[in-house]
Short mmCIF file of C-alpha atoms and ligand atoms in Angstrom, two decimals:
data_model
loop_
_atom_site.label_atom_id
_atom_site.label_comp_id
_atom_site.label_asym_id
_atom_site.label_seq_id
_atom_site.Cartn_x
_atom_site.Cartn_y
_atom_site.Cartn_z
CA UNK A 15 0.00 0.00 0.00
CA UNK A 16 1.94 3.13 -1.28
CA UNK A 17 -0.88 5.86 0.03
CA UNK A 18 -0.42 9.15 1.88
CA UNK A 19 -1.78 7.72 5.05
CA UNK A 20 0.07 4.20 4.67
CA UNK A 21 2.78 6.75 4.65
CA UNK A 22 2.22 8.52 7.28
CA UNK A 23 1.21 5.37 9.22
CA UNK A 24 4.47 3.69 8.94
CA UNK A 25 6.59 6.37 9.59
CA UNK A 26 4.87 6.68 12.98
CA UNK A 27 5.29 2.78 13.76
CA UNK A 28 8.79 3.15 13.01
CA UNK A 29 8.86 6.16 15.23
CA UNK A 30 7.13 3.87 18.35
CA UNK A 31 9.11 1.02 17.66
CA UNK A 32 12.30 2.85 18.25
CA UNK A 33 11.29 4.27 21.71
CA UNK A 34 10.04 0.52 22.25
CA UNK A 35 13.61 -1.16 21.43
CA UNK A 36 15.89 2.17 23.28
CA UNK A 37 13.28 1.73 26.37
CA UNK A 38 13.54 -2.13 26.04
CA UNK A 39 17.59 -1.89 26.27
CA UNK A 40 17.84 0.81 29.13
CA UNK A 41 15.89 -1.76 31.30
CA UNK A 42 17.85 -5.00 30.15
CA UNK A 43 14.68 -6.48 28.66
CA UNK A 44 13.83 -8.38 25.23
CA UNK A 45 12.07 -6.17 22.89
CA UNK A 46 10.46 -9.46 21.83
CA UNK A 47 9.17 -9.71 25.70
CA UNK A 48 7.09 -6.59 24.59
CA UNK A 49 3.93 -6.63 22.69
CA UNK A 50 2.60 -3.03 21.01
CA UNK A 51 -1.14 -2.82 21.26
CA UNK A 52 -2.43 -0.35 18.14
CA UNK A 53 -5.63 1.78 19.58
CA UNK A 54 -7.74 2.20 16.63
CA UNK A 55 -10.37 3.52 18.46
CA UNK A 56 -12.41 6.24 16.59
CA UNK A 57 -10.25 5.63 13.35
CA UNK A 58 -11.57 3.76 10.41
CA UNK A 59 -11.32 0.11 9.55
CA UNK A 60 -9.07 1.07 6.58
CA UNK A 61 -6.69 2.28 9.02
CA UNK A 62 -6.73 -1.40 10.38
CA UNK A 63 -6.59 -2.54 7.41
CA UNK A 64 -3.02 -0.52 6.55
CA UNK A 65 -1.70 -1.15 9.87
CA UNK A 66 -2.53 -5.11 9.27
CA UNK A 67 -0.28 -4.53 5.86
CA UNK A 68 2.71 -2.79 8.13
CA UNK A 69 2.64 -6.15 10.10
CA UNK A 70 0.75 -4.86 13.05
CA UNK A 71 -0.19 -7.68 14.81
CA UNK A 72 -2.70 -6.42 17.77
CA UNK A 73 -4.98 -3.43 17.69
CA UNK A 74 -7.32 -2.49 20.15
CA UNK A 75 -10.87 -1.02 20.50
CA UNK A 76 -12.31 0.84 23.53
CA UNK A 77 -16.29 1.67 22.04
CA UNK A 78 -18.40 -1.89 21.94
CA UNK A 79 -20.21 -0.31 19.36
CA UNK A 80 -18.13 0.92 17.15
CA UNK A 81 -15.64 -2.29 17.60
CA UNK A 82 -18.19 -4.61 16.51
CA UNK A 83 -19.15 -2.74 13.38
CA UNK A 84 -15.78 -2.34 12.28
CA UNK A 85 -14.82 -5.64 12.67
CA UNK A 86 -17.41 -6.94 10.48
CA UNK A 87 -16.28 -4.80 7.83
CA UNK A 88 -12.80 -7.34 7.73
CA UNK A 89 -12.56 -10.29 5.84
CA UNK A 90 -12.19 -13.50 7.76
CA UNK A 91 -8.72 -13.61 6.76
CA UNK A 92 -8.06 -9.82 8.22
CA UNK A 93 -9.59 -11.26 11.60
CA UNK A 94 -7.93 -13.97 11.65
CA UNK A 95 -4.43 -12.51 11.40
CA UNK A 96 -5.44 -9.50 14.17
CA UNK A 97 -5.83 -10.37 18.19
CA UNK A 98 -8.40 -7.92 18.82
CA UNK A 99 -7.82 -6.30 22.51
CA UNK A 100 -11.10 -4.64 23.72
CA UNK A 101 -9.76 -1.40 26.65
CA UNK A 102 -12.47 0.31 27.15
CA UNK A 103 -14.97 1.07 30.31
CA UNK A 104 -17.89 -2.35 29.87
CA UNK A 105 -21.10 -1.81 30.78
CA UNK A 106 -22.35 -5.18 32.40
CA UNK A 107 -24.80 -5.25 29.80
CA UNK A 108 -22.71 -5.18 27.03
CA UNK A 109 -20.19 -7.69 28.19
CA UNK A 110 -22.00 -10.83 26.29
CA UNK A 111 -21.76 -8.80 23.05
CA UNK A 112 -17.77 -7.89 23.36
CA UNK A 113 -17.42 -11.73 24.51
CA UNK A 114 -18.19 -12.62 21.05
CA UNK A 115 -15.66 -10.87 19.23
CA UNK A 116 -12.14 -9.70 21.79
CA UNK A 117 -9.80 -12.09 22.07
CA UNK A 118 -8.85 -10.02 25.22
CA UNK A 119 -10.60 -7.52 26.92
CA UNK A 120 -8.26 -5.61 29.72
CA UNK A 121 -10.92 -4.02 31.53
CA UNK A 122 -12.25 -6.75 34.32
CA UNK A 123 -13.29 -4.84 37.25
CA UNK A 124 -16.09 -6.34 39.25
CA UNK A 125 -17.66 -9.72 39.77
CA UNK A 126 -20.70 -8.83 37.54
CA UNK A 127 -18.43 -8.36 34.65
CA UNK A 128 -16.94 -11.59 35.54
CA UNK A 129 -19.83 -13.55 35.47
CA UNK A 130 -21.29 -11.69 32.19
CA UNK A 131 -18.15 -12.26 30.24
CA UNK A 132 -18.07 -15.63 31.12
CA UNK A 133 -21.89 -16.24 30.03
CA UNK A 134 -20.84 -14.67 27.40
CA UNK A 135 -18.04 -16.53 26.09
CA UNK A 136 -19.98 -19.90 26.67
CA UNK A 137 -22.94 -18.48 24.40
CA UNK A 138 -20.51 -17.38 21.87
CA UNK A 139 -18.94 -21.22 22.35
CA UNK A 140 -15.48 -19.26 22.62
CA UNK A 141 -13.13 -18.87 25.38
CA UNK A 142 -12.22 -15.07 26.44
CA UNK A 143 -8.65 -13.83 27.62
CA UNK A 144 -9.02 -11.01 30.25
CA UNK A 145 -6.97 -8.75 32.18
CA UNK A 146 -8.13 -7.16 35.74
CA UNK A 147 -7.76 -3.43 35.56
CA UNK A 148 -6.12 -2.22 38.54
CA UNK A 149 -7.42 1.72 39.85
CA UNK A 150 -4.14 3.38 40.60
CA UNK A 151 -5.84 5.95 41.76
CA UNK A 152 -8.25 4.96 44.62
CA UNK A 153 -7.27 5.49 48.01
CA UNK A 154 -5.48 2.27 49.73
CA UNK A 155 -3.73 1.97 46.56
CA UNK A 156 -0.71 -0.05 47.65
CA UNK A 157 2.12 3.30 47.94
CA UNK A 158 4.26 2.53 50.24
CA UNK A 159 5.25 6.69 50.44
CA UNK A 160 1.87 7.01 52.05
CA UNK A 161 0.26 9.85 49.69
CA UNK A 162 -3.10 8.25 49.23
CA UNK A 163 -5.18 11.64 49.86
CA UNK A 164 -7.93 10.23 51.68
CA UNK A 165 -10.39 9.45 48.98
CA UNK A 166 -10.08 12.10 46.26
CA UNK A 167 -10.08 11.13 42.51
CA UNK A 168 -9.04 12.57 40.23
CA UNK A 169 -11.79 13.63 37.77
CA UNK A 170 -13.23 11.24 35.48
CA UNK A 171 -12.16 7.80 36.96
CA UNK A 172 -11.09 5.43 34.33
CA UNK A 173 -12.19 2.86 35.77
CA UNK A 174 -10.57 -0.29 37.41
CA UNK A 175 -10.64 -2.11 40.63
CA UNK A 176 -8.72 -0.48 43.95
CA UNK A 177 -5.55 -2.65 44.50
CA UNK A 178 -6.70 -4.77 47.31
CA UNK A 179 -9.38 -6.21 45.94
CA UNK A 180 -7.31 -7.66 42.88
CA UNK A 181 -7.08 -11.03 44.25
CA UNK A 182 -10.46 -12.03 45.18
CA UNK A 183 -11.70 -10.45 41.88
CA UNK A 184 -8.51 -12.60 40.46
CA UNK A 185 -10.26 -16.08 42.15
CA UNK A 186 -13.26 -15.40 40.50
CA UNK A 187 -11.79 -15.17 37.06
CA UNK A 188 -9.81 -18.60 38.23
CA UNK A 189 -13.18 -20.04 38.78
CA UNK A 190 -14.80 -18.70 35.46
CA UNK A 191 -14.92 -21.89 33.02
CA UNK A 192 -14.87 -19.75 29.89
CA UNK A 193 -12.37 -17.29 30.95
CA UNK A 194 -9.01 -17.46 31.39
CA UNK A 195 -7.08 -14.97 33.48
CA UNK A 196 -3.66 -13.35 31.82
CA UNK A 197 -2.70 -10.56 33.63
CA UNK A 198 -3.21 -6.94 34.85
CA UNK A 199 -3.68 -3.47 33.37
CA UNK A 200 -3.59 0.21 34.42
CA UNK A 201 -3.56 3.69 32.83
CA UNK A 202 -1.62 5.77 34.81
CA UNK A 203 -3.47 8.47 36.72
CA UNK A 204 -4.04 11.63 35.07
CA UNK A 205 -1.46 14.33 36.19
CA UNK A 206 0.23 11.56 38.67
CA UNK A 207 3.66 10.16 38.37
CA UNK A 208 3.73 7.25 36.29
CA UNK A 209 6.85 5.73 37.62
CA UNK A 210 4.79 5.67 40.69
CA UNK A 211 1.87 4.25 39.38
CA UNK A 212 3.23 1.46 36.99
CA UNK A 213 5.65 0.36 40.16
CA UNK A 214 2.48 0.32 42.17
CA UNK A 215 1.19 -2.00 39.07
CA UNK A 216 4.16 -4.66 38.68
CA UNK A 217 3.35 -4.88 42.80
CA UNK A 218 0.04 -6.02 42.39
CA UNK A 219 1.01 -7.74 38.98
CA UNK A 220 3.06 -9.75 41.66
CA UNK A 221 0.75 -10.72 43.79
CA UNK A 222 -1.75 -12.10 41.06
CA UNK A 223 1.22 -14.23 39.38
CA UNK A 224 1.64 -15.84 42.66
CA UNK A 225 -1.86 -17.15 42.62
CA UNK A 226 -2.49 -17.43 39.29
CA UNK A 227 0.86 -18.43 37.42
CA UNK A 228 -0.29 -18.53 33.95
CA UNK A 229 -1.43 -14.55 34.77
CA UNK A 230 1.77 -13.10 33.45
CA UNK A 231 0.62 -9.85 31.15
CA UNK A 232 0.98 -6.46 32.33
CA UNK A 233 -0.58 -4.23 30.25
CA UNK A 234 0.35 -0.92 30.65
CA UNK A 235 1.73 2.09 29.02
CA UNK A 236 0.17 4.58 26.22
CA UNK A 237 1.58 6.84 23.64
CA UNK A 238 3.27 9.79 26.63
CA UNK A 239 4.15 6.91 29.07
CA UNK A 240 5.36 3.97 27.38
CA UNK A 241 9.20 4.42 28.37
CA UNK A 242 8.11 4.48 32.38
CA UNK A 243 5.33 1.50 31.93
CA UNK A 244 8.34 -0.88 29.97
CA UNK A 245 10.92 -0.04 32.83
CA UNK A 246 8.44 -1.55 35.46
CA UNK A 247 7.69 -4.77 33.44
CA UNK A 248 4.84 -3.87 31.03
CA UNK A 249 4.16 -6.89 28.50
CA UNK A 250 1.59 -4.57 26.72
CA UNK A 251 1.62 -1.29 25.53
CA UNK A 252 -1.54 0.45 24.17
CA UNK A 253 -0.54 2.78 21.97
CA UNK A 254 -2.81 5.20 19.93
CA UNK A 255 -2.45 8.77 18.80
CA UNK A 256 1.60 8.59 18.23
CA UNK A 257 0.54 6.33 15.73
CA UNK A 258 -2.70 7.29 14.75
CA UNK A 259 -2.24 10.58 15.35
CA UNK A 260 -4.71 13.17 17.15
CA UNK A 261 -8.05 11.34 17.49
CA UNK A 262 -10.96 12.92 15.23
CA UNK A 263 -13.76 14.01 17.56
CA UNK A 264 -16.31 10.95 18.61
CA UNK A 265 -18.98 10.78 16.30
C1 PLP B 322 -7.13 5.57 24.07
C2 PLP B 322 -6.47 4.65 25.01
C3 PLP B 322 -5.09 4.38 24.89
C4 PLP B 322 -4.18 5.05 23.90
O1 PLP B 322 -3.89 6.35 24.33
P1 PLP B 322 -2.83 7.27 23.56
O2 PLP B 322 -2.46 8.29 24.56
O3 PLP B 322 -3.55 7.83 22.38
O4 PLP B 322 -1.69 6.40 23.17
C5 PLP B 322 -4.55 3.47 25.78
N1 PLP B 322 -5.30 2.85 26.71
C6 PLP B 322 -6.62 3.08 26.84
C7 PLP B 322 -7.37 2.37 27.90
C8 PLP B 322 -7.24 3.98 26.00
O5 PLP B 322 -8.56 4.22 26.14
#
């Protein structure tokens, strides 16, 4: 694909992927230990469809809506060759719909999305991948300086459980026939430090491995942060407008 926007689009990758390999060496760690989520969200499927041709492997949706409907405009053989990550906030009520088509959805933050997903799956005859999304931001959060400000958040919560109750949540998934549990995710918290917040992560990321050994993603890291979330162990990083570029407005 020799267009403008294929253009564009590879320089970017090429951009990403060399912050990804000089972040990768300054911590010691394989690049190949590191897997770049693309966020198409609120681009078009032909943007998927160029990224697929670049050799993107992963992308990753955060509207159900608008996931679903561009995903049906791919062949099966496009599909096939993508793993579809789902990020966004899921309404319970939406879960059994996103069970059909993610391969992995990183957003598992209560028991009734545990239970809904995993209904889900079974009716969709599939099994579902899922990450627990870990609030860095709600008080108790496990910081050892002890700045937790007694309950303020920032605006907007993006969702996630607080830290401490990861590993019940965690059990649940373990008991979930259709689901299997792979990890942890967190965006860092808006205006906080992210070296703080991802080390905060790998701690909890921790604690779920011991339990759960095959739980070994950490998902973590976005276009301004993806140096601090690959020092402190991220397997994952979502990244969407240094490749996409600024998001168009939401339709
Ligand atoms: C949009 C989004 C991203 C990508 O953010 P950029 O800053 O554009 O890289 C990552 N994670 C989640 C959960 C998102 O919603």
């Amino acid at each position: 694909m020799t267009d403008a926007r294929s253009v564009e689009l590879r320089d970017a990758l090429a951009r990403v992927e060399e912050r990804i390999v000089a972040a990768c060496s300054a911590s010691g760690r394989d690049r190949g230990d590191v897997q770049l989520v693309v966020v198409t969200k609120f681009f078009p499927v032909e943007d998927v469809r160029r990224l697929l041709a670049l050799g993107v492997t992963d992308v990753a949706e955060n509207k159900a809506q608008e996931a679903s409907a561009k995903l049906e405009r791919l062949t099966a053989d496009e599909r096939a060759a993508l793993t579809v990550h789902f990020v966004g906030q899921l309404q319970t009520n939406k879960a059994r719909q996103v069970a059909a088509w993610a391969d992995v959805v990183h957003t598992v933050d209560r028991a009734r999305l545990v239970a809904a997903l995993d209904r889900g799956a079974e009716q969709a005859g599939r099994d579902l991948d899922v990450l627990l999304q870990v609030d860095l931001d709600a008080p108790g959060e496990a910081d050892e300086q002890g700045h937790a400000d007694g309950g303020h958040r920032a605006s907007g919560s993006r969702g996630g459980a607080p830290a401490d109750g990861i590993p019940a949540l965690a059990d649940e998934v373990g008991r979930a026939e259709h689901l299997e549990l792979r990890g942890v995710m967190a965006v860092a918290p808006r205006g906080g430090d992210p070296e703080r917040a991802f080390a905060a992560l790998a701690r909890v990321a921790d604690g779920v491995r011991s339990a759960h050994p095959r739980a070994t993603l950490v998902s973590a890291g976005m276009s301004g942060d993806l140096e601090q979330a690959v020092a402190h162990g991220a397997t994952h990083l979502r990244v969407g407008s240094a490749i996409l570029g600024p998001r168009p407005a939401p339709r």
